[in-house]
Short mmCIF file of N, CA, C and O in Angstrom, two decimals:
data_model
loop_
_atom_site.label_atom_id
_atom_site.label_comp_id
_atom_site.label_asym_id
_atom_site.label_seq_id
_atom_site.Cartn_x
_atom_site.Cartn_y
_atom_site.Cartn_z
N GLY A 1370 26.45 -7.42 13.18
CA GLY A 1370 27.13 -7.90 12.20
C GLY A 1370 26.47 -6.97 11.02
O GLY A 1370 25.52 -6.63 11.10
N GLY A 1371 27.22 -6.57 10.34
CA GLY A 1371 27.09 -5.12 9.14
C GLY A 1371 26.13 -5.76 8.10
O GLY A 1371 26.05 -4.93 7.28
N LYS A 1372 26.48 -7.26 7.88
CA LYS A 1372 25.61 -7.74 6.63
C LYS A 1372 24.31 -8.04 6.85
O LYS A 1372 23.35 -8.78 6.00
N GLU A 1373 23.81 -8.17 8.09
CA GLU A 1373 22.72 -8.65 8.51
C GLU A 1373 21.62 -7.51 8.04
O GLU A 1373 21.47 -6.94 8.57
N ASN A 1374 20.41 -8.51 7.38
CA ASN A 1374 19.18 -7.71 7.35
C ASN A 1374 18.62 -6.75 8.06
O ASN A 1374 18.30 -5.49 8.15
N VAL A 1375 18.08 -7.72 9.11
CA VAL A 1375 17.65 -7.07 10.24
C VAL A 1375 18.42 -7.81 11.81
O VAL A 1375 18.37 -8.78 11.58
N CYS A 1376 18.85 -6.56 12.29
CA CYS A 1376 19.92 -7.37 13.40
C CYS A 1376 19.39 -7.35 15.09
O CYS A 1376 17.97 -6.46 15.10
N PRO A 1377 19.47 -8.05 15.85
CA PRO A 1377 18.88 -7.70 17.17
C PRO A 1377 18.80 -6.65 17.93
O PRO A 1377 19.25 -5.48 17.45
N LEU A 1378 18.17 -6.69 18.72
CA LEU A 1378 17.55 -5.42 19.74
C LEU A 1378 18.80 -4.63 20.25
O LEU A 1378 19.56 -5.69 20.81
N ARG A 1379 18.76 -3.46 20.59
CA ARG A 1379 19.94 -2.83 20.94
C ARG A 1379 19.63 -1.88 21.71
O ARG A 1379 18.45 -0.99 21.54
N PRO A 1380 20.56 -1.39 23.07
CA PRO A 1380 19.59 -0.66 24.07
C PRO A 1380 19.56 0.86 23.62
O PRO A 1380 20.72 1.38 22.69
N MET A 1381 18.80 1.82 23.77
CA MET A 1381 19.05 3.42 23.38
C MET A 1381 20.19 3.72 23.67
O MET A 1381 21.24 4.83 22.87
N GLN A 1382 20.63 3.38 25.04
CA GLN A 1382 21.87 3.88 25.44
C GLN A 1382 23.06 4.07 23.94
O GLN A 1382 24.18 4.70 24.47
N ASP A 1383 22.91 2.62 23.53
CA ASP A 1383 24.10 2.42 22.44
C ASP A 1383 24.38 3.47 21.70
O ASP A 1383 25.41 3.91 21.39
N LEU A 1384 23.22 4.26 21.62
CA LEU A 1384 23.33 5.40 20.02
C LEU A 1384 23.82 6.71 20.94
O LEU A 1384 24.75 7.24 19.94
N GLN A 1385 23.58 6.79 22.47
CA GLN A 1385 24.22 8.04 22.83
C GLN A 1385 25.62 7.34 22.78
O GLN A 1385 26.57 8.82 22.70
N THR A 1386 26.17 6.43 23.35
CA THR A 1386 27.77 6.05 23.36
C THR A 1386 28.47 6.78 21.96
O THR A 1386 29.52 6.82 21.76
N GLU A 1387 27.73 5.80 20.89
CA GLU A 1387 28.09 5.68 19.54
C GLU A 1387 28.41 7.29 19.05
O GLU A 1387 29.14 7.07 18.27
N HIS A 1388 27.56 8.06 19.54
CA HIS A 1388 27.29 9.51 18.81
C HIS A 1388 27.97 10.66 20.31
O HIS A 1388 27.52 11.76 19.65
N SER A 1389 28.66 10.02 20.98
CA SER A 1389 28.61 10.60 21.82
C SER A 1389 29.68 12.28 21.53
O SER A 1389 29.63 13.14 22.37
N HIS A 1390 30.34 12.41 20.57
CA HIS A 1390 30.76 13.67 20.14
C HIS A 1390 29.82 14.43 19.67
O HIS A 1390 30.42 16.04 19.36
N ASN A 1391 28.30 14.22 19.83
CA ASN A 1391 27.15 15.12 18.96
C ASN A 1391 26.10 15.72 20.15
O ASN A 1391 25.34 14.38 20.19
N PRO A 1392 26.33 16.70 20.76
CA PRO A 1392 25.31 16.41 21.92
C PRO A 1392 24.18 16.70 21.57
O PRO A 1392 23.38 16.26 22.27
N ASN A 1393 24.02 17.23 20.69
CA ASN A 1393 22.37 17.11 19.96
C ASN A 1393 22.06 15.74 19.94
O ASN A 1393 20.96 16.25 20.28
N LEU A 1394 22.88 15.18 19.11
CA LEU A 1394 22.21 13.78 19.27
C LEU A 1394 21.98 13.08 20.46
O LEU A 1394 21.03 12.17 20.48
N VAL A 1395 22.97 12.99 21.06
CA VAL A 1395 23.10 12.56 22.47
C VAL A 1395 21.70 12.84 23.44
O VAL A 1395 20.71 12.13 24.21
N ARG A 1396 21.44 14.22 23.28
CA ARG A 1396 20.21 14.79 23.86
C ARG A 1396 18.84 14.22 23.21
O ARG A 1396 17.72 13.80 24.03
N GLN A 1397 18.91 13.96 21.99
CA GLN A 1397 17.92 13.10 21.13
C GLN A 1397 17.34 12.21 21.38
O GLN A 1397 16.25 11.57 21.68
N PHE A 1398 18.68 11.75 21.36
CA PHE A 1398 18.34 10.23 21.93
C PHE A 1398 17.80 9.79 22.93
O PHE A 1398 17.39 8.63 23.79
N GLY A 1399 18.44 10.41 24.48
CA GLY A 1399 17.99 10.34 25.50
C GLY A 1399 16.52 10.69 25.59
O GLY A 1399 15.84 10.39 26.19
N GLU A 1400 15.94 11.90 24.83
CA GLU A 1400 14.55 12.21 24.65
C GLU A 1400 13.92 10.64 24.12
O GLU A 1400 12.80 10.60 24.61
N LEU A 1401 14.38 10.27 23.66
CA LEU A 1401 13.53 8.97 22.75
C LEU A 1401 13.38 8.02 23.27
O LEU A 1401 12.83 7.05 23.62
N SER A 1402 14.93 7.88 24.31
CA SER A 1402 14.81 6.86 25.54
C SER A 1402 13.67 6.84 26.49
O SER A 1402 13.39 5.61 27.18
N VAL A 1403 13.32 7.78 26.48
CA VAL A 1403 11.91 8.12 27.47
C VAL A 1403 10.52 7.39 26.83
O VAL A 1403 9.58 6.31 28.14
N SER A 1404 10.88 6.89 25.79
CA SER A 1404 9.70 6.16 25.28
C SER A 1404 9.69 5.08 24.72
O SER A 1404 8.62 4.39 24.46
N PHE A 1405 11.04 4.64 24.42
CA PHE A 1405 11.28 3.54 23.76
C PHE A 1405 12.55 3.24 24.46
O PHE A 1405 13.51 3.89 24.89
N ASN A 1406 12.78 1.54 24.67
CA ASN A 1406 13.90 1.17 25.42
C ASN A 1406 15.17 0.18 24.63
O ASN A 1406 16.42 0.63 24.77
N ALA A 1407 14.87 0.38 23.25
CA ALA A 1407 15.89 -0.37 22.11
C ALA A 1407 15.12 -0.28 21.15
O ALA A 1407 13.94 0.42 20.57
N TRP A 1408 16.22 -0.11 19.98
CA TRP A 1408 16.30 0.23 18.51
C TRP A 1408 16.57 -0.97 17.76
O TRP A 1408 17.55 -2.15 18.61
N ARG A 1409 16.54 -1.52 16.68
CA ARG A 1409 16.66 -2.25 15.72
C ARG A 1409 17.71 -2.00 14.70
O ARG A 1409 16.68 -1.54 13.67
N PRO A 1410 18.96 -2.19 14.40
CA PRO A 1410 19.33 -2.00 13.23
C PRO A 1410 18.97 -2.62 12.31
O PRO A 1410 18.32 -3.95 12.31
N VAL A 1411 19.03 -1.75 10.68
CA VAL A 1411 18.44 -2.53 9.52
C VAL A 1411 19.28 -2.37 8.61
O VAL A 1411 19.58 -1.26 8.78
N ARG A 1412 19.58 -2.98 7.74
CA ARG A 1412 21.24 -2.96 6.72
C ARG A 1412 20.00 -1.98 5.82
O ARG A 1412 19.15 -2.10 5.17
N GLY A 1413 20.93 -0.79 5.81
CA GLY A 1413 20.66 0.49 4.68
C GLY A 1413 21.08 0.01 3.34
O GLY A 1413 21.99 -0.15 2.91
N ASP A 1414 20.32 -0.24 2.45
CA ASP A 1414 19.89 -0.29 1.11
C ASP A 1414 18.34 0.00 0.78
O ASP A 1414 17.52 0.59 1.05
N GLY A 1415 18.45 0.06 -0.64
CA GLY A 1415 17.15 0.35 -1.20
C GLY A 1415 15.65 -0.50 -0.71
O GLY A 1415 14.61 0.11 -0.77
N ASN A 1416 16.01 -1.21 0.26
CA ASN A 1416 14.56 -1.81 0.43
C ASN A 1416 14.59 -1.74 2.21
O ASN A 1416 13.54 -2.18 3.04
N CYS A 1417 15.39 -0.90 2.59
CA CYS A 1417 15.69 -1.05 4.36
C CYS A 1417 14.21 -0.44 5.04
O CYS A 1417 13.95 -0.63 5.91
N TYR A 1418 13.65 0.70 4.19
CA TYR A 1418 12.34 1.16 5.02
C TYR A 1418 11.34 0.17 5.07
O TYR A 1418 10.57 -0.23 6.04
N TYR A 1419 11.22 -0.66 3.87
CA TYR A 1419 10.22 -1.19 3.88
C TYR A 1419 10.24 -2.86 4.84
O TYR A 1419 9.41 -3.06 5.46
N ARG A 1420 11.84 -3.04 4.67
CA ARG A 1420 12.19 -4.19 5.94
C ARG A 1420 11.65 -3.83 7.16
O ARG A 1420 11.51 -4.78 7.99
N ALA A 1421 12.38 -2.66 7.88
CA ALA A 1421 12.19 -1.97 8.84
C ALA A 1421 10.88 -2.04 9.39
O ALA A 1421 10.43 -2.62 10.12
N VAL A 1422 9.84 -1.65 8.42
CA VAL A 1422 8.17 -1.50 8.71
C VAL A 1422 7.71 -2.93 8.59
O VAL A 1422 6.71 -2.80 9.72
N LEU A 1423 8.07 -3.63 7.62
CA LEU A 1423 7.30 -5.11 7.75
C LEU A 1423 7.90 -5.69 9.27
O LEU A 1423 7.01 -6.13 9.78
N PHE A 1424 8.93 -5.42 9.47
CA PHE A 1424 9.30 -6.03 10.22
C PHE A 1424 8.66 -5.98 11.93
O PHE A 1424 8.53 -6.79 12.66
N ALA A 1425 8.95 -4.60 11.98
CA ALA A 1425 8.47 -4.22 13.05
C ALA A 1425 6.90 -4.38 13.06
O ALA A 1425 6.19 -4.92 14.09
N TRP A 1426 5.91 -4.59 12.07
CA TRP A 1426 4.74 -5.02 12.23
C TRP A 1426 4.33 -6.48 12.20
O TRP A 1426 3.85 -6.41 13.16
N LEU A 1427 5.37 -7.44 11.92
CA LEU A 1427 5.34 -8.65 11.92
C LEU A 1427 5.82 -8.74 13.59
O LEU A 1427 5.29 -9.59 14.28
N GLU A 1428 6.91 -8.16 13.89
CA GLU A 1428 7.09 -8.36 15.49
C GLU A 1428 6.11 -8.40 16.44
O GLU A 1428 5.62 -8.55 17.53
N ARG A 1429 5.59 -6.84 15.90
CA ARG A 1429 4.26 -6.55 17.27
C ARG A 1429 3.09 -7.14 17.36
O ARG A 1429 2.43 -7.64 18.22
N SER A 1430 2.48 -7.66 15.96
CA SER A 1430 2.03 -8.58 15.72
C SER A 1430 1.86 -9.91 16.59
O SER A 1430 1.23 -10.75 16.81
N VAL A 1431 3.15 -10.53 16.16
CA VAL A 1431 3.39 -11.70 17.14
C VAL A 1431 3.22 -11.54 18.17
O VAL A 1431 2.55 -12.43 19.26
N ALA A 1432 4.17 -10.48 18.83
CA ALA A 1432 3.71 -10.35 20.44
C ALA A 1432 2.64 -10.03 20.92
O ALA A 1432 2.18 -10.16 22.69
N LEU A 1433 1.45 -9.51 20.04
CA LEU A 1433 0.13 -9.49 20.42
C LEU A 1433 -0.86 -10.28 20.45
O LEU A 1433 -1.81 -10.40 20.63
N GLY A 1434 0.04 -11.39 19.71
CA GLY A 1434 -0.77 -12.71 19.32
C GLY A 1434 -2.05 -12.35 18.34
O GLY A 1434 -2.87 -13.09 18.45
N ASN A 1435 -2.10 -11.46 17.53
CA ASN A 1435 -2.69 -10.94 16.01
C ASN A 1435 -2.71 -12.69 15.35
O ASN A 1435 -2.22 -11.85 14.02
N LEU A 1436 -3.13 -13.37 15.47
CA LEU A 1436 -3.06 -14.27 14.26
C LEU A 1436 -3.77 -13.93 12.88
O LEU A 1436 -3.67 -14.11 12.00
N ASP A 1437 -4.90 -13.24 13.64
CA ASP A 1437 -6.11 -12.83 12.29
C ASP A 1437 -5.25 -12.07 11.06
O ASP A 1437 -5.53 -12.16 9.86
N SER A 1438 -4.16 -11.37 11.68
CA SER A 1438 -3.79 -10.16 11.19
C SER A 1438 -2.62 -10.63 9.99
O SER A 1438 -2.46 -10.48 9.50
N LEU A 1439 -1.75 -11.27 10.73
CA LEU A 1439 -1.20 -12.50 10.13
C LEU A 1439 -1.47 -13.24 9.22
O LEU A 1439 -1.08 -13.64 8.30
N ARG A 1440 -2.25 -13.77 9.22
CA ARG A 1440 -2.97 -14.96 8.45
C ARG A 1440 -3.78 -13.87 7.60
O ARG A 1440 -3.23 -14.40 6.18
N GLY A 1441 -4.28 -12.97 7.61
CA GLY A 1441 -4.55 -11.69 6.47
C GLY A 1441 -3.37 -11.50 5.42
O GLY A 1441 -3.85 -11.61 4.30
N PHE A 1442 -2.04 -11.18 6.17
CA PHE A 1442 -1.39 -10.89 5.61
C PHE A 1442 -0.66 -12.17 4.74
O PHE A 1442 -0.38 -11.70 3.59
N ASN A 1443 -0.59 -13.32 5.15
CA ASN A 1443 -0.02 -14.27 4.74
C ASN A 1443 -1.02 -14.59 3.18
O ASN A 1443 -0.45 -14.92 2.02
N GLU A 1444 -2.53 -14.37 3.31
CA GLU A 1444 -3.77 -14.48 2.34
C GLU A 1444 -2.91 -13.21 1.25
O GLU A 1444 -3.02 -13.82 0.07
N MET A 1445 -2.72 -12.33 1.63
CA MET A 1445 -2.83 -11.34 0.81
C MET A 1445 -1.32 -11.42 -0.05
O MET A 1445 -0.92 -11.31 -1.38
N LEU A 1446 -0.50 -12.21 0.37
CA LEU A 1446 1.00 -12.54 -0.32
C LEU A 1446 0.52 -13.70 -1.43
O LEU A 1446 1.77 -13.98 -2.08
N LYS A 1447 0.10 -14.74 -0.78
CA LYS A 1447 -0.55 -15.73 -1.75
C LYS A 1447 -0.14 -15.60 -3.33
O LYS A 1447 0.24 -16.19 -3.64
N PRO A 1448 -1.21 -14.39 -3.91
CA PRO A 1448 -1.10 -14.41 -5.12
C PRO A 1448 0.71 -14.19 -6.05
O PRO A 1448 0.98 -14.23 -7.19
N HIS A 1449 1.59 -13.08 -5.12
CA HIS A 1449 2.69 -12.72 -5.67
C HIS A 1449 3.70 -14.41 -5.31
O HIS A 1449 4.63 -13.49 -5.70
N ARG A 1450 3.06 -15.37 -4.69
CA ARG A 1450 4.82 -16.40 -4.35
C ARG A 1450 4.85 -17.02 -6.05
O ARG A 1450 3.87 -17.39 -6.43
N GLN A 1451 6.02 -16.79 -6.06
CA GLN A 1451 6.22 -18.06 -7.43
C GLN A 1451 6.60 -19.31 -7.03
O GLN A 1451 7.87 -19.61 -6.41
N VAL A 1452 6.14 -20.18 -7.58
CA VAL A 1452 6.28 -21.42 -7.44
C VAL A 1452 7.07 -22.09 -8.62
O VAL A 1452 6.82 -22.28 -9.63
N PRO A 1453 8.16 -22.68 -8.67
CA PRO A 1453 8.54 -23.22 -9.57
C PRO A 1453 8.25 -24.24 -9.91
O PRO A 1453 7.55 -25.15 -9.43
N THR A 1454 7.84 -24.20 -11.68
CA THR A 1454 7.56 -25.20 -12.31
C THR A 1454 8.25 -25.67 -13.05
O THR A 1454 9.33 -25.28 -13.68
N LEU A 1455 7.95 -27.25 -13.81
CA LEU A 1455 8.79 -27.54 -14.77
C LEU A 1455 9.48 -27.01 -16.01
O LEU A 1455 9.96 -26.68 -16.74
N ALA A 1456 7.93 -26.42 -16.45
CA ALA A 1456 7.75 -25.65 -17.75
C ALA A 1456 8.71 -24.46 -17.43
O ALA A 1456 9.18 -23.93 -18.52
N ASN A 1457 9.22 -23.85 -16.60
CA ASN A 1457 9.80 -22.75 -16.11
C ASN A 1457 11.26 -23.12 -16.35
O ASN A 1457 12.31 -22.55 -16.14
N SER A 1458 11.68 -24.28 -16.05
CA SER A 1458 12.99 -24.61 -15.74
C SER A 1458 13.65 -25.34 -16.97
O SER A 1458 14.51 -25.68 -16.76
N ILE A 1459 12.56 -25.30 -18.05
CA ILE A 1459 13.36 -25.92 -19.21
C ILE A 1459 13.98 -24.91 -20.22
O ILE A 1459 12.98 -23.75 -20.15
#
């Protein structure tokens, strides 16, 4: 779907098919498919770069079982979390 922030993985060949009208892109996607099996669409907006990089890092950390890295990231985010308080809701 076009409204998802991060979409499921898609095969590299999908890019070649979608851009079959452009031989240069088909060739470039073919070259990329030597190193990459799939790509993940990310909704294009002002945060798409950050969303894509962060999601890729989180996905890779989980795949490698790098729990220390994930815990460190969680600790780094703690000061930036906003917890609603009664005083803020009045």
